[in-house]
Tab-separated table of N, CA and C in Angstrom:
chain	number	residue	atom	x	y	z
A	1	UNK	N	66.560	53.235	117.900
A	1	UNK	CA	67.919	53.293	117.417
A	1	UNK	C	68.383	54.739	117.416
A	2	UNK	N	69.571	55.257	118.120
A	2	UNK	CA	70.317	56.437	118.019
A	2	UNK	C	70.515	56.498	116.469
A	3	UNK	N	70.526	57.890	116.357
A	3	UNK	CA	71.179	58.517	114.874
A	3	UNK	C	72.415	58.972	115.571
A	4	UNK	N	73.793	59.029	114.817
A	4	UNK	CA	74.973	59.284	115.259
A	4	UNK	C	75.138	60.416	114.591
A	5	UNK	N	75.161	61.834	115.008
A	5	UNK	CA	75.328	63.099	114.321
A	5	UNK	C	76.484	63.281	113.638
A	6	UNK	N	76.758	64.281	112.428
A	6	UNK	CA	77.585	64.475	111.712
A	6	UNK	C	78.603	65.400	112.909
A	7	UNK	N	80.251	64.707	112.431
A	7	UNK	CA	81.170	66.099	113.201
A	7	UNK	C	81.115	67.078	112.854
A	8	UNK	N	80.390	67.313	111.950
A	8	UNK	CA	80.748	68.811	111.302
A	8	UNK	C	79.019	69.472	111.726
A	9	UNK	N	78.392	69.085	112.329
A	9	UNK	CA	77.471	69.795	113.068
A	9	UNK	C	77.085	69.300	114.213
A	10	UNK	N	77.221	70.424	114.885
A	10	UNK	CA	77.215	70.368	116.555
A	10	UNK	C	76.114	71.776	117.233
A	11	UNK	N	75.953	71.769	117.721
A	11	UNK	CA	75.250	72.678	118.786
A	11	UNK	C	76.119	74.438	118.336
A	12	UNK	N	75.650	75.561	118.656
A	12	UNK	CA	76.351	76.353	118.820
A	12	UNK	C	76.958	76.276	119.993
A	13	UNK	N	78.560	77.187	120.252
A	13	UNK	CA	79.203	77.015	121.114
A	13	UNK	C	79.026	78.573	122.017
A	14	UNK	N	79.279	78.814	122.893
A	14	UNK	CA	79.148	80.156	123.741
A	14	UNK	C	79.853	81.323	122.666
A	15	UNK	N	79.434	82.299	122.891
A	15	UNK	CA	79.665	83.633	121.746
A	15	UNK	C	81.571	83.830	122.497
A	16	UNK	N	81.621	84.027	123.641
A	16	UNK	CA	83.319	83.846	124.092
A	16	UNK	C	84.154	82.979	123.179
A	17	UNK	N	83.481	81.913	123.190
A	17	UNK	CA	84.397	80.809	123.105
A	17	UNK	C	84.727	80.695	121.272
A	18	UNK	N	83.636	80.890	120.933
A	18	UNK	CA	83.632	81.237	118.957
A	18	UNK	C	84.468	82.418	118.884
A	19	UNK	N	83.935	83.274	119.465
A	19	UNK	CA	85.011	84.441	119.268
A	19	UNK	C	86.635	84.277	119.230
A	20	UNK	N	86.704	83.824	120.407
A	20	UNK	CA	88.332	83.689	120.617
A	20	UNK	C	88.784	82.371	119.766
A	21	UNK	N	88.254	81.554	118.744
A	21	UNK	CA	88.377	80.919	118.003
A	21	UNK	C	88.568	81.226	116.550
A	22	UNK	N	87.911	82.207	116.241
A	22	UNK	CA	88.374	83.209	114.814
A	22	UNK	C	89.014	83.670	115.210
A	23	UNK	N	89.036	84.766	116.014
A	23	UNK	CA	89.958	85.311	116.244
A	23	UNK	C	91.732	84.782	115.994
A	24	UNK	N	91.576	83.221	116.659
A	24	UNK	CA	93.209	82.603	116.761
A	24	UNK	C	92.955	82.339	115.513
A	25	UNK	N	91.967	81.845	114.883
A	25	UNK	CA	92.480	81.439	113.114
A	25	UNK	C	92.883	82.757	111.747
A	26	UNK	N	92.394	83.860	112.390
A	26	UNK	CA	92.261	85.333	111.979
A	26	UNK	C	93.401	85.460	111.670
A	27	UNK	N	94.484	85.270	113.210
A	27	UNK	CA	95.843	85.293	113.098
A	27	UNK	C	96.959	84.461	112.796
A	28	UNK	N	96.365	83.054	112.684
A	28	UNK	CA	97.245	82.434	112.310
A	28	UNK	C	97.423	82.031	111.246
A	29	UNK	N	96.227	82.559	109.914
A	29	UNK	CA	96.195	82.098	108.911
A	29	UNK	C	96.157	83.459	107.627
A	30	UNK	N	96.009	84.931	108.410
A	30	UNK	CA	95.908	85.635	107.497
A	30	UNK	C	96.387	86.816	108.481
A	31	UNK	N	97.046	86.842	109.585
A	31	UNK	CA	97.480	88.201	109.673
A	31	UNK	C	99.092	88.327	109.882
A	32	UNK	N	99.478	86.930	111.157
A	32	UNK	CA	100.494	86.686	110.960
A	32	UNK	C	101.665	86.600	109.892
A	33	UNK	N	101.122	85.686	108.759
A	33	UNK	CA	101.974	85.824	107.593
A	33	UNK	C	101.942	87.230	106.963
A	34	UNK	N	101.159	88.065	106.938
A	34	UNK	CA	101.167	89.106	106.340
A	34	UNK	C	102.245	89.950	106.396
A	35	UNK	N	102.112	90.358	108.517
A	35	UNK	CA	102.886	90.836	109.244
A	35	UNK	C	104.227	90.313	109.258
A	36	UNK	N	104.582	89.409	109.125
A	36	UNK	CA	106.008	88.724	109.447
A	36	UNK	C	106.873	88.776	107.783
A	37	UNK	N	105.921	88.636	106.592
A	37	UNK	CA	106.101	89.201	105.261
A	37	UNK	C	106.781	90.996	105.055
A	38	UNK	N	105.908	91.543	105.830
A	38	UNK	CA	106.117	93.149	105.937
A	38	UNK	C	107.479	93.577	106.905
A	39	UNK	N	107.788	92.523	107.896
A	39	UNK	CA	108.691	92.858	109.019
A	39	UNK	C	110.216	92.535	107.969
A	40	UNK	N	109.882	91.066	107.241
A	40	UNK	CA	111.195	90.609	106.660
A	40	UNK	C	111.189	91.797	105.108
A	41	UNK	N	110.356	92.507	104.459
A	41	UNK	CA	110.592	93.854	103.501
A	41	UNK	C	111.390	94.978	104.449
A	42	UNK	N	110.864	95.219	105.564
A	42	UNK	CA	111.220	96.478	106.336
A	42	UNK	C	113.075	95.806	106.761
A	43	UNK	N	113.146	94.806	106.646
A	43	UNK	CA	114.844	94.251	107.256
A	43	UNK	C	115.320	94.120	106.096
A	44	UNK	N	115.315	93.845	104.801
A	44	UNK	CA	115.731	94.051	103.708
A	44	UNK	C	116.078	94.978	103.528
A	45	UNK	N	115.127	96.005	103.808
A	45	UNK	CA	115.065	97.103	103.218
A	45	UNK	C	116.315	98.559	104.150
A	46	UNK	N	116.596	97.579	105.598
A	46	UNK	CA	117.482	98.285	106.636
A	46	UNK	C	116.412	99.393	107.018
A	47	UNK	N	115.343	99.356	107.440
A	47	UNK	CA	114.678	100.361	107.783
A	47	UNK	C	115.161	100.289	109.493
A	48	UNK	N	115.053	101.391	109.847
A	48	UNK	CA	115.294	102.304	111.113
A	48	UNK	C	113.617	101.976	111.746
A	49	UNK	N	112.624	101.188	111.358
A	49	UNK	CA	111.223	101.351	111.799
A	49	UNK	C	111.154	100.071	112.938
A	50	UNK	N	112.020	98.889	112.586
A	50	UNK	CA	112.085	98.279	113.351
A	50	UNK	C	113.163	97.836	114.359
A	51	UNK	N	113.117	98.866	114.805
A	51	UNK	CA	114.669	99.080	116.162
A	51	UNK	C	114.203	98.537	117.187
A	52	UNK	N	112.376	98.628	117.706
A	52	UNK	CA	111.805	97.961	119.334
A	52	UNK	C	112.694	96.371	118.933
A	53	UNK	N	111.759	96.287	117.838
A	53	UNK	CA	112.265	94.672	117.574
A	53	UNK	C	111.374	93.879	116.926
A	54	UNK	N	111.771	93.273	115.927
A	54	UNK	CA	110.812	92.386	114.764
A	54	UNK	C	109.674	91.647	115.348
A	55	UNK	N	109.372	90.743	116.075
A	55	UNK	CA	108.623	90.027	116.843
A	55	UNK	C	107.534	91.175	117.442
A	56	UNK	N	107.874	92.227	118.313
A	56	UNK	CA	106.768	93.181	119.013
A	56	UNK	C	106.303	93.921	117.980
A	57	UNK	N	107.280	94.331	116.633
A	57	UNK	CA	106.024	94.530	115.462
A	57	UNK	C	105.337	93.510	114.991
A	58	UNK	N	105.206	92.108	114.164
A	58	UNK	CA	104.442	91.244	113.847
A	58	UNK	C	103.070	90.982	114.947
A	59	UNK	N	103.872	91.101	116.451
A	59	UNK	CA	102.699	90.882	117.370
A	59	UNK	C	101.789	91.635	117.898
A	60	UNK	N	102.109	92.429	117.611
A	60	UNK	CA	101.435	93.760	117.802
A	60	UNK	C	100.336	94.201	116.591
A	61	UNK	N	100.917	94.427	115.490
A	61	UNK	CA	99.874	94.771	114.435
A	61	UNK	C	98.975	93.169	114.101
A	62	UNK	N	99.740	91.864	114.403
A	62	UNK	CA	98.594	91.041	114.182
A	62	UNK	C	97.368	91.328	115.324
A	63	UNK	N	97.704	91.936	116.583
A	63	UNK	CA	96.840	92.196	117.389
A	63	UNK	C	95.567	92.842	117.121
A	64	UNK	N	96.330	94.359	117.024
A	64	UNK	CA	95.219	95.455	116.321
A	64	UNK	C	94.732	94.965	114.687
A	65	UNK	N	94.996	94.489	114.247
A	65	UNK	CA	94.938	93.203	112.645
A	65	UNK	C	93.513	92.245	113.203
A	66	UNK	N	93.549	91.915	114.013
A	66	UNK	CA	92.878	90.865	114.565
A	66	UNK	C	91.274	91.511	115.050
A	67	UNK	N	91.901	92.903	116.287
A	67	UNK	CA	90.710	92.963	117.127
A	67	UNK	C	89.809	94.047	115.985
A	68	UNK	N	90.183	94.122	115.152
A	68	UNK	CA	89.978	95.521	113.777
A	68	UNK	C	89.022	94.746	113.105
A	69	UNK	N	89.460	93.112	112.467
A	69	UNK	CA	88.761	92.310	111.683
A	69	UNK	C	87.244	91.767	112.283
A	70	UNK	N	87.689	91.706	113.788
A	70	UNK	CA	86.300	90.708	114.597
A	70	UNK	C	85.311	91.946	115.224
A	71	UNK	N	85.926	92.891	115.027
A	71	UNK	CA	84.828	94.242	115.110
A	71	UNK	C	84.223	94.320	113.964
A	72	UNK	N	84.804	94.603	112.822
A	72	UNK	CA	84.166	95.527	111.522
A	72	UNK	C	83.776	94.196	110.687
A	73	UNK	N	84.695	93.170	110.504
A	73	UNK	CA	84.539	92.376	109.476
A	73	UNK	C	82.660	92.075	109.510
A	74	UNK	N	81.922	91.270	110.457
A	74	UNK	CA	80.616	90.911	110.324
A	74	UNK	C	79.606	92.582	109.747
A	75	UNK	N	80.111	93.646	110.225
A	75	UNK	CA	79.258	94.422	109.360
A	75	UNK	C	79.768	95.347	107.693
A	76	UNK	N	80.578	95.241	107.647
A	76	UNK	CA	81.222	95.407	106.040
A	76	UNK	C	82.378	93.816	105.418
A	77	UNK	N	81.428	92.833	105.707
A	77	UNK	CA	82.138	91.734	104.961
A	77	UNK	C	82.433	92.224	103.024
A	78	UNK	N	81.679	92.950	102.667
A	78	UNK	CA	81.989	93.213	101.375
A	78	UNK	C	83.318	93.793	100.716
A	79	UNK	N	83.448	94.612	102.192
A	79	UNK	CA	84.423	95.318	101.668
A	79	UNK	C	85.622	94.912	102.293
A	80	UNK	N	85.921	93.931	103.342
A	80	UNK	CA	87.029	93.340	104.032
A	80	UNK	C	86.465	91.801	103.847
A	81	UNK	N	86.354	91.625	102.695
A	81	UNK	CA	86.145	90.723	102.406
A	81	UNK	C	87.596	89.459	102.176
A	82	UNK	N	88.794	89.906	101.830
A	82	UNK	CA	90.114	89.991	101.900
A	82	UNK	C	90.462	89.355	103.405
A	83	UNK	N	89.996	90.231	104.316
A	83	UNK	CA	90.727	89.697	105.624
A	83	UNK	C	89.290	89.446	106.871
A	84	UNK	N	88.630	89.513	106.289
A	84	UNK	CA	87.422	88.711	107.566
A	84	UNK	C	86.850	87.558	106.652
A	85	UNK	N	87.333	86.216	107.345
A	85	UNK	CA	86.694	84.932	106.760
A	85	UNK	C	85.285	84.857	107.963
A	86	UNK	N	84.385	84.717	107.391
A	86	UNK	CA	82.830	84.382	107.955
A	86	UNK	C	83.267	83.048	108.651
A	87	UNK	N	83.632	82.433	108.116
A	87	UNK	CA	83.333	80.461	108.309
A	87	UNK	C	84.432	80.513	109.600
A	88	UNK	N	85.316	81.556	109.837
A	88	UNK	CA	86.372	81.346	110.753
A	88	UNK	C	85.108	81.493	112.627
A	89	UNK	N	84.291	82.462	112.162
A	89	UNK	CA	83.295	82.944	113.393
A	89	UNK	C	82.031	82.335	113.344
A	90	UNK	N	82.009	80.951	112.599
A	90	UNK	CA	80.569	80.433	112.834
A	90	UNK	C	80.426	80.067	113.712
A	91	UNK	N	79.621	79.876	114.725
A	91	UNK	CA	79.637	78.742	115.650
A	91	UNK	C	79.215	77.239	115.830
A	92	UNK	N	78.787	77.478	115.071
A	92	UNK	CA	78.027	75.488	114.973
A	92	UNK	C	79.602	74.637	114.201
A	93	UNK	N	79.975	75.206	113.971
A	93	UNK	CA	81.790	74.537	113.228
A	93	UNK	C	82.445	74.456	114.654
A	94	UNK	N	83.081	72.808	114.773
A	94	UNK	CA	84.266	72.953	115.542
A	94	UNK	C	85.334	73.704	115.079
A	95	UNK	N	86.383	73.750	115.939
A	95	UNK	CA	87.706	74.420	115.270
A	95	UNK	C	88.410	73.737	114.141
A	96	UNK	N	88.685	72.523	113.974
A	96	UNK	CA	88.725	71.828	112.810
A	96	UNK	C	87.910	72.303	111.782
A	97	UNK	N	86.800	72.130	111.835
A	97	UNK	CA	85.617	72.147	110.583
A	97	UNK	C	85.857	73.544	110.194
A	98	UNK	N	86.060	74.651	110.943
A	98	UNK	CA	86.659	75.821	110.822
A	98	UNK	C	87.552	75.506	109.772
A	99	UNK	N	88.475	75.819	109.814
A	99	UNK	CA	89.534	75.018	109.339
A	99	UNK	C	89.369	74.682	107.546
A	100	UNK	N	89.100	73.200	107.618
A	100	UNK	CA	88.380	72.330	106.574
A	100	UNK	C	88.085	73.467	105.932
A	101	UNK	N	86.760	74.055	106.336
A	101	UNK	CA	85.934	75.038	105.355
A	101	UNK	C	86.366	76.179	104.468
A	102	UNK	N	87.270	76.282	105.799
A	102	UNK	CA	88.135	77.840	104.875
A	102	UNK	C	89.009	77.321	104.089
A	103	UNK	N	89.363	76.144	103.999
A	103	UNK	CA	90.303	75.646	103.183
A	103	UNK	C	90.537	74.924	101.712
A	104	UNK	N	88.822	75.361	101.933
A	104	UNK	CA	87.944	74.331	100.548
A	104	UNK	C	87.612	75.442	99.549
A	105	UNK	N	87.639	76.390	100.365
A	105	UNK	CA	87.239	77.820	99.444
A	105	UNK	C	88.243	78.194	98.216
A	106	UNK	N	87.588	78.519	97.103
A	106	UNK	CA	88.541	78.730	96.112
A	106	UNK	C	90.046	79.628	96.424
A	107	UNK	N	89.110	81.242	96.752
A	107	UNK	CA	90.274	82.261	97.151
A	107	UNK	C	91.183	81.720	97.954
A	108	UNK	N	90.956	80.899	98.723
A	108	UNK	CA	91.798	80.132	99.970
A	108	UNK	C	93.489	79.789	99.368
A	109	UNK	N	92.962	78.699	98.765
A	109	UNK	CA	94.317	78.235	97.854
A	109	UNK	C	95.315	79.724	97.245
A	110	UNK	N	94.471	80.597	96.203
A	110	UNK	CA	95.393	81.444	96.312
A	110	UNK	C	96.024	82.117	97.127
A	111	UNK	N	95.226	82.499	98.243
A	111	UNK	CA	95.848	83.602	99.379
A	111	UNK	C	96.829	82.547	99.804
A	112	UNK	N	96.557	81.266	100.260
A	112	UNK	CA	97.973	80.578	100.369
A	112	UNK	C	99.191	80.108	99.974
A	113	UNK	N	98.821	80.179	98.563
A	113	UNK	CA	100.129	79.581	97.326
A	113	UNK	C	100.809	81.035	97.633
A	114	UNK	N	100.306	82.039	97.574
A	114	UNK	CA	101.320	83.739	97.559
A	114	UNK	C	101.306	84.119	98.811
A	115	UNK	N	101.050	83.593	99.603
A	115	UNK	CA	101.782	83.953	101.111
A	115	UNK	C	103.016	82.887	101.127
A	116	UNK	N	103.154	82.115	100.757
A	116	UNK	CA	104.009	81.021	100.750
A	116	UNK	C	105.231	81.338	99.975
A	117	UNK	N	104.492	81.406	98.405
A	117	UNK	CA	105.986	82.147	98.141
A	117	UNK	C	106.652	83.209	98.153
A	118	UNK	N	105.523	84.176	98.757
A	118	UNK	CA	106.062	85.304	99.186
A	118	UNK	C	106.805	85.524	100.291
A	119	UNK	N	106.678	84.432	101.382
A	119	UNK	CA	107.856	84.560	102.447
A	119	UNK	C	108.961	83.662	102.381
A	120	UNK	N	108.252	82.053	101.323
A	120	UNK	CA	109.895	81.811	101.025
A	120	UNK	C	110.780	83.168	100.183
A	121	UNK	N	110.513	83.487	99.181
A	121	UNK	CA	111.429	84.523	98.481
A	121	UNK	C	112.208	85.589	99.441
A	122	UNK	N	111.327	86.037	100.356
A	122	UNK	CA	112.068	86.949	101.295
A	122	UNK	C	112.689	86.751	102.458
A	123	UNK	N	111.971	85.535	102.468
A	123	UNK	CA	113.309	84.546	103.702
A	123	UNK	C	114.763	84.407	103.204
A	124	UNK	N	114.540	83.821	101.969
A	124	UNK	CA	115.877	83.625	100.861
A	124	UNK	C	116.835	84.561	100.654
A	125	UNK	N	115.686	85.691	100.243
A	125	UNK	CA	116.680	86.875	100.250
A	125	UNK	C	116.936	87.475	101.497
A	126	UNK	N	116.737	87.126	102.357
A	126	UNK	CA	117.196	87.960	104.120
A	126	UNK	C	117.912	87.143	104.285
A	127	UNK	N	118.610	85.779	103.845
A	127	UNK	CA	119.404	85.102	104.550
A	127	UNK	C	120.649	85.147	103.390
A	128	UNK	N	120.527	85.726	102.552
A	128	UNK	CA	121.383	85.687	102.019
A	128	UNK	C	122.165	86.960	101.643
A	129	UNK	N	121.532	88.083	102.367
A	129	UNK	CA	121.733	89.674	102.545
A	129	UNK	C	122.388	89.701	103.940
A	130	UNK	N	122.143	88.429	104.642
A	130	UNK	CA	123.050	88.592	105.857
A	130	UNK	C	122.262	89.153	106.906
């Protein structure tokens, strides 16, 4: 009789392929909002910093945000502990289970309840500053 393996453990996947998998969750779950938070303060604020254009700053520093975290984060997790999630670069996790995991984590919930209302509030107020 086959045993039917759990989804949430699988084989490791190629070191490329994990990589560029934190990496996209790096940014879509903790650098992006950050950046796009900081772009809508700097337009509030009428700063002269973003004249290239809002979008090539958010995409840009989530970039260097990104390739900064998947360098340093695995050897000073203590201290970028804030912005390198471990569970995002495991490899035996699909991208889902990725996911799931980081999402079960206590800090998780907070970093998300205050990214949330931190860009509704400044959405609110940028749309209503014109």
């Amino acid at each position: 009789m086959l045993a039917v393996s759990s989804p949430s453990i699988s084989t490791p996947k190629p070191a490329s392929l994990n990589l560029l998998e934190g990496m996209a969750l790096t940014a879509l779950f903790q650098a992006i909002p950050t950046y796009a938070g900081a772009a809508l303060i700097l337009k509030l604020a009428h700063s002269t910093a973003l004249r290239p254009g809002i979008l090539g700053f958010v995409i840009s520093a989530t970039i260097v945000h990104v390739l900064m975290v998947a360098a340093a984060g695995p050897r000073f997790q203590r201290l970028l502990k804030q912005a390198y999630a471990a569970v995002f670069y495991d490899a035996t996790l699909g991208f889902a289970d990725k996911v799931l995991r980081w999402c079960t984590q206590p800090e998780t919930s907070l970093q998300l309840l205050s990214t949330t209302v931190m860009l509704a509030l400044l959405s609110v107020a940028a749309l209503a500053i014109g």
